[in-house]
Amino acid sequence: MAPSPEATITRPNFVILLIDDAAFMDLGVYGGEAATPNIDTLAARGVMFTRYYTSPLCAPSRAMLLTGVDNHLTGVATIPEVLPPEHIGQPGYTMELEPGVQTIAARLKPLGYRTLFTGKWHLGSGEGALPSDHGFERSFALDASGADNWDDKSYMPYYSDAPWYEDGAPADLPDDFYSSEFIVDRMISYLEETDETAPFLAYLGFQAIHIPLQAPAEITAKYRGTYQDGWQALREARWQRAQELGLVPVGAPLAPMPPDMRLWENLSEEEQALYAARMAVNAAMLEAMDVHIGRLIDHLKASGDYENTVFLVTSDNGPEPTRGDNDWRLRLWMAMHGYHIGLDGIGEAGSWAFIGPEFAMAAASPGNLFKFYGAEGGIHVPMIMAGPGLPENIRQDALVQVTDIAPTFLEMAGAPAASDGVAITGRSILPLLTGTTETVYGLDEPIGIEVSGNSALIRGNYKITRNQRPWGDAQWRLYDLRQDPGETTNLAAARPDLMASMLADYDVYAEGMGVLAVPEGYDSHAILTRNTQLRQLRTYWWVPVVLLIFLLALLWGAWRLARRLRHTQQT
């Protein structure tokens, strides 16, 4: 039974545990293969949400989580890596938190909260744009979409290095660095170094399970046989498990694998072993993160803070579909920077592992598609909340979204309503958590989501969605999520009035939030490739210059040699 609102403890501590690119069913309590006992224990102690929605890309989700404001109003409408030239510098598309946008850290700090940050930031770089500029008292932050998990280096050509900052100043990593371990270690040290009598907000942005997938070999070994039957088998197994757990209705259809994806049986035995091993590292990286989350929990128990701490566990978006073996430029860059994509030492230092689109599609089961897209696989992710005054061992099926987190925490802390700055667009879910209401959004209240043309609008049990290239066709579709959570049957033709009504709601959302339409034929992969090449050219401009000088020197030498030979022949 849920406690009364009066039972809610004021001024609790807050711990945000943000996973990178985890699918809805990746965690053990949601039916995933990875062992996540510490997260599962938090779920048993609190509330496990089954209809929580985020954005399809990391930075917009993080902006909304930290501010409670729609991503277009924060300035982080999308990520820099897929920003088309037409949107550069436009309001809402500056790729950093814009003036007037306040984080929960900035709102809690005046109330006496310690505000602490470790891990991935990706919300702007340089002067005025780092966590230390947005309310965090202490921070050790990665200002990039990702980085290596074993070494202090970049993970892809888009970045020349791994830009880590401590309290706003460039920082180095320890020699024994492993990302999940270090993120927890540094947070524990911040908790010990700051006023231990004051409440705190602790935000941990894990690199797990963003590419490159990397994990300790002894944990990876546990999953070596788990994925040997391939992606279609995994997709169907998770779908069956989702029905058994009541996450989807029994008999709910499962979307087929897209026709452009490879068939598992068409891979060679060596390719099958390699991809199965990559998924093993994926699971191991989740387990390794959970192990270190357990160390943080143990610390909070030892310090006496555990019972008065509200924990949030969620993911920024669905699973990552990027491949690292189908682009010669990326493979060349890897070779030049000490990476390999082979089976030997997979997941260890120097390994650049990935699951690819097929296993991403399988991981997203019972949803459709994955990260980047407005389909269920891209935006429907796990969320767990546990702590003082909240019900225990409850599964919550009400619709909630990422912008609802910040106002919920602020209400729990007793923060006064802000009188200035950009207004919060989310809603507090505290009445839902304390049992005074059964819903946050009524059946006729729409919630809109858009990132780089990948869009969704959910109203009650219905959803319209539009997915851009390369895995979509930029066409709107209508689904009944109650009966068809896998998005297999487009109802647009059968329900034209409903479709028109929801499209009108989306237009209201887009206009109100300042959504810019993407250019005709927009393809996020093509834009990513273009932006990466431009970034590489700016970073490594000297390489073609040196090659050109070398080539000119060779030509000049050849010309001198030819002249000498002609002179010799004439004499």
Coordinates of C-alpha atoms in Angstrom, one line a residue:
M1 CA 0.0 0.0 0.0
A2 CA 1.3 3.4 -0.9
P3 CA 2.1 5.8 2.0
S4 CA 0.2 9.0 2.4
P5 CA 1.7 12.2 1.0
E6 CA 2.4 13.3 4.6
A7 CA 4.7 10.3 5.0
T8 CA 7.1 11.6 2.3
I9 CA 10.4 12.7 4.0
T10 CA 11.5 16.2 3.0
R11 CA 15.0 17.1 1.8
P12 CA 16.1 13.6 0.8
N13 CA 19.3 12.9 -1.0
F14 CA 19.1 12.1 -4.7
V15 CA 21.2 9.6 -6.7
I16 CA 20.8 9.5 -10.4
L17 CA 22.3 6.4 -12.1
L18 CA 22.1 7.1 -15.8
I19 CA 22.9 4.2 -18.1
D20 CA 24.0 4.9 -21.7
D21 CA 22.1 3.1 -24.5
A22 CA 20.3 0.5 -22.4
A23 CA 17.3 -1.2 -23.9
F24 CA 13.9 -1.6 -22.2
M25 CA 14.7 -5.2 -21.2
D26 CA 18.4 -5.0 -20.7
L27 CA 18.3 -5.0 -16.8
G28 CA 17.8 -8.3 -15.0
V29 CA 14.5 -7.1 -13.3
Y30 CA 13.1 -6.3 -16.7
G31 CA 14.0 -9.8 -18.0
G32 CA 17.5 -9.1 -19.4
E33 CA 20.3 -11.7 -19.5
A34 CA 22.8 -9.5 -17.6
A35 CA 23.2 -10.0 -13.8
T36 CA 22.2 -6.7 -12.2
P37 CA 21.4 -7.7 -8.6
N38 CA 22.0 -4.2 -7.1
I39 CA 19.7 -2.5 -9.5
D40 CA 17.2 -5.3 -9.1
T41 CA 17.3 -4.8 -5.3
L42 CA 16.5 -1.1 -5.8
A43 CA 13.5 -2.1 -8.0
A44 CA 12.3 -4.4 -5.2
R45 CA 12.7 -1.6 -2.7
G46 CA 10.8 0.9 -5.0
V47 CA 8.9 1.4 -8.2
M48 CA 9.6 -0.2 -11.6
F49 CA 8.1 1.8 -14.4
T50 CA 6.8 0.1 -17.6
R51 CA 5.7 3.1 -19.6
Y52 CA 8.6 5.6 -19.2
Y53 CA 9.7 7.5 -22.3
T54 CA 12.8 9.4 -23.1
S55 CA 14.2 10.9 -26.3
P56 CA 16.0 8.8 -29.0
L57 CA 19.4 10.4 -28.4
C58 CA 21.7 11.0 -25.5
A59 CA 22.3 14.7 -25.1
P60 CA 18.6 15.8 -25.5
S61 CA 17.6 13.2 -22.9
R62 CA 20.2 14.4 -20.5
A63 CA 19.2 18.0 -21.0
M64 CA 15.6 17.1 -20.2
L65 CA 16.5 14.9 -17.3
L66 CA 18.5 17.6 -15.6
T67 CA 16.1 20.5 -16.3
G68 CA 12.6 19.2 -16.7
V69 CA 12.4 21.2 -19.9
D70 CA 11.7 20.0 -23.4
N71 CA 15.0 19.5 -25.3
H72 CA 14.2 22.2 -27.9
L73 CA 13.8 24.8 -25.1
T74 CA 17.0 23.8 -23.4
G75 CA 19.2 24.5 -26.5
V76 CA 20.1 20.8 -26.9
A77 CA 17.5 19.8 -29.5
T78 CA 19.7 17.1 -30.9
I79 CA 23.4 16.1 -30.7
P80 CA 26.2 18.0 -32.5
E81 CA 27.2 14.8 -34.4
V82 CA 24.0 14.7 -36.5
L83 CA 23.2 18.4 -36.7
P84 CA 22.5 19.5 -40.3
P85 CA 24.1 22.7 -41.5
E86 CA 20.7 24.4 -41.7
H87 CA 20.2 24.1 -37.9
I88 CA 23.6 25.3 -36.7
G89 CA 23.2 28.2 -34.2
Q90 CA 19.4 28.4 -34.4
P91 CA 17.5 28.9 -31.2
G92 CA 17.2 25.6 -29.4
Y93 CA 20.0 24.1 -31.5
T94 CA 23.1 25.8 -30.0
M95 CA 24.1 22.4 -28.6
E96 CA 24.5 23.7 -25.0
L97 CA 22.2 24.8 -22.2
E98 CA 21.0 28.2 -23.2
P99 CA 20.5 31.3 -20.9
G100 CA 17.6 30.9 -18.5
V101 CA 17.7 27.1 -18.5
Q102 CA 18.3 25.9 -15.0
T103 CA 19.4 22.4 -13.9
I104 CA 18.1 20.7 -10.8
A105 CA 21.6 21.2 -9.4
A106 CA 21.3 25.0 -9.8
R107 CA 17.8 24.9 -8.1
L108 CA 18.9 22.6 -5.2
K109 CA 22.2 24.2 -4.4
P110 CA 20.6 27.4 -2.8
L111 CA 18.7 25.0 -0.6
G112 CA 21.9 23.7 1.0
Y113 CA 22.3 20.7 -1.2
R114 CA 25.8 19.4 -2.2
T115 CA 25.6 19.0 -6.0
L116 CA 28.0 16.4 -7.4
F117 CA 28.6 15.1 -10.9
T118 CA 30.7 12.3 -12.3
G119 CA 30.7 10.8 -15.8
K120 CA 29.3 11.8 -19.2
W121 CA 28.1 15.3 -19.7
H122 CA 27.7 16.0 -23.5
L123 CA 25.8 19.2 -22.9
G124 CA 28.2 21.8 -24.2
S125 CA 31.9 22.5 -23.8
G126 CA 34.2 25.3 -23.0
E127 CA 33.7 28.4 -20.9
G128 CA 30.2 28.6 -19.3
A129 CA 29.0 25.2 -20.6
L130 CA 30.3 22.6 -18.2
P131 CA 28.7 21.1 -15.1
S132 CA 30.6 23.6 -12.9
D133 CA 28.8 26.4 -14.7
H134 CA 25.3 24.8 -14.2
G135 CA 25.1 24.3 -10.5
F136 CA 27.4 21.4 -9.7
E137 CA 29.7 22.1 -6.8
R138 CA 32.1 19.2 -7.7
S139 CA 32.3 17.5 -11.1
F140 CA 34.5 15.2 -13.1
A141 CA 32.9 15.2 -16.5
L142 CA 33.4 13.8 -20.0
D143 CA 32.3 16.4 -22.5
A144 CA 31.8 14.0 -25.4
S145 CA 29.3 11.4 -26.7
G146 CA 31.6 8.7 -25.4
A147 CA 35.2 7.7 -24.8
D148 CA 37.4 4.6 -24.2
N149 CA 36.7 2.8 -20.9
W150 CA 40.2 1.6 -20.2
D151 CA 42.4 4.5 -21.4
D152 CA 42.4 8.3 -21.6
K153 CA 41.7 8.5 -25.3
S154 CA 39.0 9.1 -27.9
Y155 CA 36.7 6.3 -29.1
M156 CA 36.0 7.6 -32.6
P157 CA 37.4 10.0 -35.3
Y158 CA 34.9 12.7 -34.3
Y159 CA 37.1 13.5 -31.2
S160 CA 40.8 14.1 -31.1
D161 CA 41.0 13.1 -27.4
A162 CA 38.8 12.3 -24.5
P163 CA 37.8 15.7 -23.0
W164 CA 37.6 15.1 -19.3
Y165 CA 37.2 18.1 -17.0
E166 CA 37.3 18.3 -13.2
D167 CA 35.5 21.3 -11.8
G168 CA 35.8 23.0 -15.2
A169 CA 39.5 22.4 -15.8
P170 CA 41.0 19.8 -18.1
A171 CA 41.8 16.7 -16.2
D172 CA 43.7 13.4 -16.6
L173 CA 42.6 9.9 -15.7
P174 CA 44.4 7.5 -13.4
D175 CA 46.6 4.7 -14.9
D176 CA 44.2 2.0 -13.5
F177 CA 41.1 3.6 -15.0
Y178 CA 38.0 1.7 -15.8
S179 CA 35.0 4.0 -16.5
S180 CA 32.3 2.5 -14.2
E181 CA 34.8 2.0 -11.4
F182 CA 36.3 5.5 -11.7
I183 CA 32.9 7.2 -11.9
V184 CA 31.8 5.6 -8.6
D185 CA 35.2 6.1 -7.0
R186 CA 35.2 9.8 -7.7
M187 CA 31.6 10.2 -6.6
I188 CA 32.5 8.5 -3.3
S189 CA 35.5 10.8 -2.8
Y190 CA 33.3 13.9 -3.5
L191 CA 30.8 12.7 -0.9
E192 CA 33.6 12.3 1.6
E193 CA 35.2 15.6 0.8
T194 CA 32.1 17.8 1.0
D195 CA 29.9 18.6 4.1
E196 CA 28.6 15.2 5.1
T197 CA 25.8 16.8 7.2
A198 CA 24.2 18.4 4.1
P199 CA 21.9 16.6 1.7
F200 CA 23.2 15.9 -1.8
L201 CA 22.4 15.4 -5.4
A202 CA 24.7 12.8 -6.9
Y203 CA 24.5 12.4 -10.7
L204 CA 26.5 9.4 -12.2
G205 CA 26.5 9.3 -16.0
F206 CA 27.9 5.9 -16.8
Q207 CA 29.6 5.1 -20.1
A208 CA 28.1 1.6 -20.0
I209 CA 26.9 0.5 -22.4
H210 CA 27.9 3.0 -25.1
I211 CA 30.4 1.9 -27.8
P212 CA 33.1 0.8 -27.5
L213 CA 31.8 -2.1 -25.4
Q214 CA 34.5 -2.9 -22.9
A215 CA 34.4 -5.0 -19.7
P216 CA 36.7 -7.1 -17.5
A217 CA 37.4 -10.4 -19.2
E218 CA 36.3 -12.5 -16.2
I219 CA 32.8 -11.0 -16.4
T220 CA 32.6 -11.3 -20.2
A221 CA 33.4 -15.0 -19.8
K222 CA 30.2 -15.6 -18.0
Y223 CA 28.1 -14.7 -21.1
R224 CA 30.2 -16.4 -23.8
G225 CA 27.4 -18.9 -24.6
T226 CA 24.4 -16.7 -23.9
Y227 CA 24.0 -15.2 -27.4
Q228 CA 25.3 -18.1 -29.6
D229 CA 21.9 -18.6 -31.3
G230 CA 21.9 -15.1 -32.8
W231 CA 19.8 -12.0 -33.0
Q232 CA 16.5 -13.4 -34.1
A233 CA 16.6 -16.0 -31.3
L234 CA 17.3 -13.3 -28.8
R235 CA 14.6 -11.0 -30.2
E236 CA 12.0 -13.8 -29.9
A237 CA 13.3 -14.9 -26.4
R238 CA 12.9 -11.4 -25.0
W239 CA 9.5 -11.1 -26.6
Q240 CA 8.4 -14.3 -24.9
R241 CA 9.9 -13.2 -21.6
A242 CA 8.1 -9.8 -21.9
Q243 CA 4.8 -11.6 -22.2
E244 CA 5.6 -13.9 -19.2
L245 CA 6.5 -10.8 -17.1
G246 CA 3.4 -9.0 -18.2
L247 CA 5.3 -6.2 -19.9
V248 CA 3.3 -6.7 -23.0
P249 CA -0.1 -8.5 -23.5
V250 CA 0.1 -12.2 -24.3
G251 CA 0.0 -12.6 -28.0
A252 CA 1.1 -9.1 -28.8
P253 CA 2.7 -9.2 -32.2
L254 CA 6.5 -8.8 -32.7
A255 CA 7.8 -6.7 -35.5
P256 CA 10.0 -8.6 -37.9
M257 CA 13.7 -7.8 -38.4
P258 CA 14.0 -5.1 -41.2
P259 CA 14.6 -6.7 -44.6
D260 CA 18.0 -4.9 -45.0
M261 CA 19.4 -6.6 -41.9
R262 CA 21.6 -9.7 -42.2
L263 CA 20.3 -13.2 -41.4
W264 CA 22.2 -14.9 -38.6
E265 CA 22.4 -18.1 -40.6
N266 CA 24.1 -16.3 -43.5
L267 CA 27.1 -15.4 -41.3
S268 CA 30.2 -17.7 -41.2
E269 CA 30.9 -19.5 -38.0
E270 CA 33.7 -17.1 -37.3
E271 CA 31.4 -14.1 -37.7
Q272 CA 28.7 -15.7 -35.5
A273 CA 31.3 -16.3 -32.8
L274 CA 32.5 -12.7 -33.0
Y275 CA 29.1 -11.1 -32.8
A276 CA 28.0 -13.4 -30.0
A277 CA 31.1 -12.4 -28.1
R278 CA 30.3 -8.7 -28.6
M279 CA 26.9 -9.3 -27.0
A280 CA 28.7 -11.0 -24.2
V281 CA 30.8 -7.9 -23.6
N282 CA 27.6 -5.8 -23.7
A283 CA 26.0 -7.9 -20.9
A284 CA 29.3 -7.9 -19.0
M285 CA 29.6 -4.2 -19.2
L286 CA 26.1 -3.9 -17.6
E287 CA 27.1 -6.3 -14.8
A288 CA 30.4 -4.5 -14.2
M289 CA 28.5 -1.2 -13.8
D290 CA 26.0 -2.9 -11.4
V291 CA 29.0 -4.2 -9.3
H292 CA 30.2 -0.6 -8.9
I293 CA 26.7 0.7 -8.2
G294 CA 26.8 -1.8 -5.4
R295 CA 29.9 -0.3 -4.0
L296 CA 28.2 3.1 -4.0
I297 CA 25.2 1.7 -2.2
D298 CA 27.5 0.1 0.4
H299 CA 29.2 3.4 1.0
L300 CA 25.8 5.2 1.5
K301 CA 24.8 2.5 4.0
A302 CA 28.0 2.9 5.9
S303 CA 27.6 6.6 6.0
G304 CA 24.0 6.4 7.2
D305 CA 22.7 8.1 4.1
Y306 CA 21.1 5.2 2.3
E307 CA 17.7 5.2 4.0
N308 CA 17.1 8.9 3.2
T309 CA 18.3 8.6 -0.5
V310 CA 16.0 8.6 -3.5
F311 CA 17.6 6.5 -6.3
L312 CA 16.8 6.9 -10.0
V313 CA 17.9 4.3 -12.5
T314 CA 17.2 4.8 -16.1
S315 CA 18.7 4.9 -19.7
D316 CA 19.1 7.9 -21.9
N317 CA 17.8 6.1 -25.0
G318 CA 17.5 2.6 -26.6
P319 CA 20.4 0.4 -27.8
E320 CA 23.2 1.6 -30.1
P321 CA 23.1 0.2 -33.7
T322 CA 26.4 1.5 -35.0
R323 CA 28.8 -0.9 -36.6
G324 CA 32.5 -0.6 -36.6
D325 CA 33.4 -2.9 -39.5
N326 CA 31.5 -1.5 -42.5
D327 CA 33.4 1.8 -42.9
W328 CA 37.0 1.7 -44.1
R329 CA 37.7 5.1 -42.7
L330 CA 36.7 4.1 -39.2
R331 CA 38.7 0.9 -39.4
L332 CA 41.7 2.9 -40.6
W333 CA 41.3 5.3 -37.7
M334 CA 41.0 2.4 -35.3
A335 CA 44.2 0.8 -36.6
M336 CA 46.1 4.1 -36.2
H337 CA 44.9 4.5 -32.6
G338 CA 45.6 1.1 -31.2
Y339 CA 42.1 -0.5 -31.6
H340 CA 41.1 -3.8 -33.0
I341 CA 37.6 -5.3 -33.6
G342 CA 38.6 -9.0 -33.4
L343 CA 37.8 -11.8 -31.0
D344 CA 41.1 -12.0 -29.2
G345 CA 41.0 -9.9 -26.1
I346 CA 37.5 -8.7 -26.9
G347 CA 36.2 -6.1 -24.4
E348 CA 39.7 -5.6 -23.0
A349 CA 42.0 -2.6 -23.5
G350 CA 42.4 -1.9 -27.2
S351 CA 39.2 -3.7 -28.2
W352 CA 36.5 -1.7 -30.0
A353 CA 33.4 -3.9 -29.6
F354 CA 29.9 -3.1 -30.8
I355 CA 26.6 -5.1 -31.2
G356 CA 25.5 -3.6 -34.6
P357 CA 22.0 -3.0 -35.8
E358 CA 20.8 -6.6 -35.8
F359 CA 21.6 -7.2 -32.1
A360 CA 20.4 -3.7 -31.3
M361 CA 17.1 -4.7 -32.9
A362 CA 17.1 -7.9 -30.8
A363 CA 17.9 -6.0 -27.6
A364 CA 15.1 -3.6 -28.2
S365 CA 12.5 -6.4 -28.2
P366 CA 9.6 -6.3 -27.8
G367 CA 9.9 -2.8 -29.3
N368 CA 10.7 -1.8 -32.8
L369 CA 14.1 -0.2 -34.0
F370 CA 16.6 1.4 -31.6
K371 CA 18.5 4.5 -30.7
F372 CA 18.1 7.5 -33.0
Y373 CA 14.5 6.7 -33.8
G374 CA 11.0 7.6 -32.4
A375 CA 10.0 4.0 -32.5
E376 CA 9.5 2.1 -29.2
G377 CA 13.0 0.6 -29.3
G378 CA 14.5 4.1 -29.3
I379 CA 12.5 5.9 -26.7
H380 CA 10.8 3.3 -24.4
V381 CA 13.4 2.5 -21.7
P382 CA 13.6 1.2 -18.1
M383 CA 13.1 3.5 -15.1
I384 CA 13.3 2.6 -11.4
M385 CA 12.8 5.0 -8.5
A386 CA 13.3 4.0 -4.9
G387 CA 13.7 5.8 -1.6
P388 CA 12.1 7.2 1.5
G389 CA 8.3 7.8 1.4
L390 CA 7.9 5.8 -1.8
P391 CA 6.0 2.5 -2.2
E392 CA 8.0 -0.7 -2.3
N393 CA 8.0 -3.5 -4.9
I394 CA 5.5 -1.8 -7.1
R395 CA 5.2 -2.0 -10.9
Q396 CA 3.8 1.3 -12.3
D397 CA 2.1 1.2 -15.7
A398 CA 1.2 4.9 -15.9
L399 CA 2.7 7.0 -18.7
V400 CA 5.6 9.2 -17.6
Q401 CA 8.4 11.0 -19.4
V402 CA 12.0 12.1 -18.9
T403 CA 11.0 15.8 -18.2
D404 CA 9.0 14.6 -15.2
I405 CA 12.0 13.7 -13.2
A406 CA 13.3 17.1 -12.3
P407 CA 10.0 18.6 -11.1
T408 CA 9.5 15.4 -9.0
F409 CA 12.9 15.8 -7.3
L410 CA 12.3 19.5 -6.7
E411 CA 8.9 18.8 -5.1
M412 CA 10.5 16.1 -2.9
A413 CA 13.1 18.6 -1.8
G414 CA 10.5 21.3 -1.1
A415 CA 12.1 23.6 -3.6
P416 CA 10.0 26.8 -4.3
A417 CA 8.5 27.3 -7.7
A418 CA 11.0 29.2 -9.9
S419 CA 10.1 32.8 -10.6
D420 CA 12.5 33.3 -13.5
G421 CA 14.2 31.3 -16.3
V422 CA 12.8 28.9 -18.8
A423 CA 9.7 27.2 -17.4
I424 CA 9.7 23.5 -16.6
T425 CA 7.5 21.6 -19.1
G426 CA 7.4 18.2 -17.3
R427 CA 5.2 17.3 -14.3
S428 CA 5.9 16.0 -10.9
I429 CA 5.0 12.4 -10.5
L430 CA 5.1 12.5 -6.7
P431 CA 1.3 12.3 -6.5
L432 CA 1.5 9.1 -8.6
L433 CA 4.3 7.7 -6.4
T434 CA 2.4 8.5 -3.2
G435 CA -0.9 7.1 -4.4
T436 CA -2.9 10.3 -4.5
T437 CA -3.5 9.9 -8.3
E438 CA -3.4 7.0 -10.7
T439 CA -2.1 8.9 -13.7
V440 CA 0.2 11.8 -14.6
Y441 CA -1.3 12.4 -18.1
G442 CA -4.9 11.9 -19.0
L443 CA -6.0 9.8 -22.0
D444 CA -6.6 13.0 -24.0
E445 CA -3.3 14.7 -23.1
P446 CA -0.5 14.3 -25.7
I447 CA 3.2 14.2 -25.0
G448 CA 5.5 15.0 -27.9
I449 CA 9.1 13.9 -28.6
E450 CA 11.4 15.0 -31.5
V451 CA 15.1 14.7 -32.2
S452 CA 16.4 15.3 -35.7
G453 CA 13.1 14.6 -37.4
N454 CA 12.6 11.3 -35.5
S455 CA 9.3 12.1 -33.9
A456 CA 6.6 10.6 -31.7
L457 CA 3.4 11.8 -30.1
I458 CA 1.6 9.6 -27.5
R459 CA -1.9 10.2 -26.4
G460 CA -3.4 7.7 -24.1
N461 CA -2.9 4.3 -25.7
Y462 CA -2.2 5.6 -29.2
K463 CA 1.0 6.8 -30.7
I464 CA 2.0 8.4 -34.0
T465 CA 5.7 8.1 -35.0
R466 CA 7.9 9.2 -37.9
N467 CA 11.4 7.7 -38.4
Q468 CA 14.0 9.1 -40.7
R469 CA 16.6 7.4 -42.9
P470 CA 18.5 5.1 -43.0
W471 CA 16.2 2.7 -41.0
G472 CA 13.0 4.7 -41.6
D473 CA 11.2 6.4 -44.5
A474 CA 10.1 9.7 -42.9
Q475 CA 6.4 8.7 -43.1
W476 CA 4.0 9.1 -40.2
R477 CA 2.3 5.9 -38.8
L478 CA -0.3 5.3 -36.1
Y479 CA -0.2 2.5 -33.6
D480 CA -2.3 1.2 -30.7
L481 CA 0.3 0.6 -28.1
R482 CA -2.0 -1.3 -25.8
Q483 CA -2.6 -4.1 -28.4
D484 CA 0.4 -3.6 -30.6
P485 CA 3.5 -2.4 -28.5
G486 CA 5.7 -3.8 -31.2
E487 CA 4.4 -1.3 -33.8
T488 CA 3.5 -3.8 -36.4
T489 CA 0.1 -2.6 -37.7
N490 CA -0.2 1.0 -39.1
L491 CA -3.8 2.2 -38.3
A492 CA -3.5 5.5 -40.2
A493 CA -5.7 4.4 -43.1
A494 CA -8.2 2.7 -40.8
R495 CA -8.5 5.6 -38.3
P496 CA -8.1 8.7 -40.4
D497 CA -9.8 11.0 -37.9
L498 CA -7.6 9.9 -35.1
M499 CA -4.5 10.2 -37.2
A500 CA -5.5 13.8 -38.2
S501 CA -6.2 14.7 -34.6
M502 CA -2.9 13.4 -33.4
L503 CA -1.0 15.1 -36.2
A504 CA -2.6 18.3 -35.3
D505 CA -1.5 17.8 -31.7
Y506 CA 2.0 17.2 -32.9
D507 CA 2.0 20.4 -34.9
V508 CA 1.0 22.3 -31.7
Y509 CA 3.8 20.6 -29.8
A510 CA 6.3 21.4 -32.6
E511 CA 5.4 25.0 -32.9
G512 CA 5.3 25.6 -29.1
M513 CA 8.7 24.0 -28.6
G514 CA 10.5 25.5 -31.6
V515 CA 11.0 22.3 -33.5
L516 CA 12.9 22.8 -36.8
A517 CA 12.0 20.5 -39.7
V518 CA 15.0 18.5 -41.0
P519 CA 16.0 19.0 -44.6
E520 CA 14.4 16.9 -47.3
G521 CA 16.1 13.5 -47.5
Y522 CA 17.8 13.9 -44.1
D523 CA 19.8 10.8 -43.1
S524 CA 21.4 10.9 -39.7
H525 CA 24.1 8.4 -40.7
A526 CA 25.1 10.5 -43.7
I527 CA 25.2 13.6 -41.6
L528 CA 27.2 11.9 -39.0
T529 CA 29.7 10.7 -41.6
R530 CA 29.9 14.2 -43.1
N531 CA 30.4 15.9 -39.7
T532 CA 33.0 13.4 -38.7
Q533 CA 35.0 14.0 -41.9
L534 CA 34.9 17.7 -41.3
R535 CA 35.9 17.3 -37.7
Q536 CA 38.8 15.0 -38.8
L537 CA 39.9 17.5 -41.4
R538 CA 40.0 20.3 -38.8
T539 CA 41.9 18.1 -36.3
Y540 CA 44.2 16.3 -38.7
W541 CA 44.7 19.0 -41.4
W542 CA 48.4 18.6 -41.2
V543 CA 48.3 14.9 -42.4
P544 CA 47.2 15.7 -46.0
V545 CA 49.6 18.7 -46.0
V546 CA 52.5 16.4 -45.0
L547 CA 51.4 13.9 -47.6
L548 CA 51.2 16.6 -50.2
I549 CA 54.7 17.9 -49.4
F550 CA 56.0 14.3 -49.5
L551 CA 54.3 13.7 -52.9
L552 CA 55.7 17.0 -54.3
A553 CA 59.1 16.0 -53.0
L554 CA 58.9 12.7 -54.7
L555 CA 57.8 14.3 -58.0
W556 CA 60.5 16.9 -57.7
G557 CA 63.1 14.1 -57.1
A558 CA 61.8 12.1 -60.0
W559 CA 62.0 15.2 -62.2
R560 CA 65.6 15.9 -61.1
L561 CA 66.5 12.2 -61.7
A562 CA 64.9 12.3 -65.2
R563 CA 66.8 15.4 -66.1
R564 CA 70.1 13.9 -64.9
L565 CA 69.4 10.7 -66.9
R566 CA 68.7 12.8 -70.1
H567 CA 71.8 14.8 -69.5
T568 CA 73.9 11.7 -69.1
Q569 CA 72.4 10.2 -72.3
Q570 CA 73.2 13.4 -74.3
T571 CA 76.8 13.4 -73.1

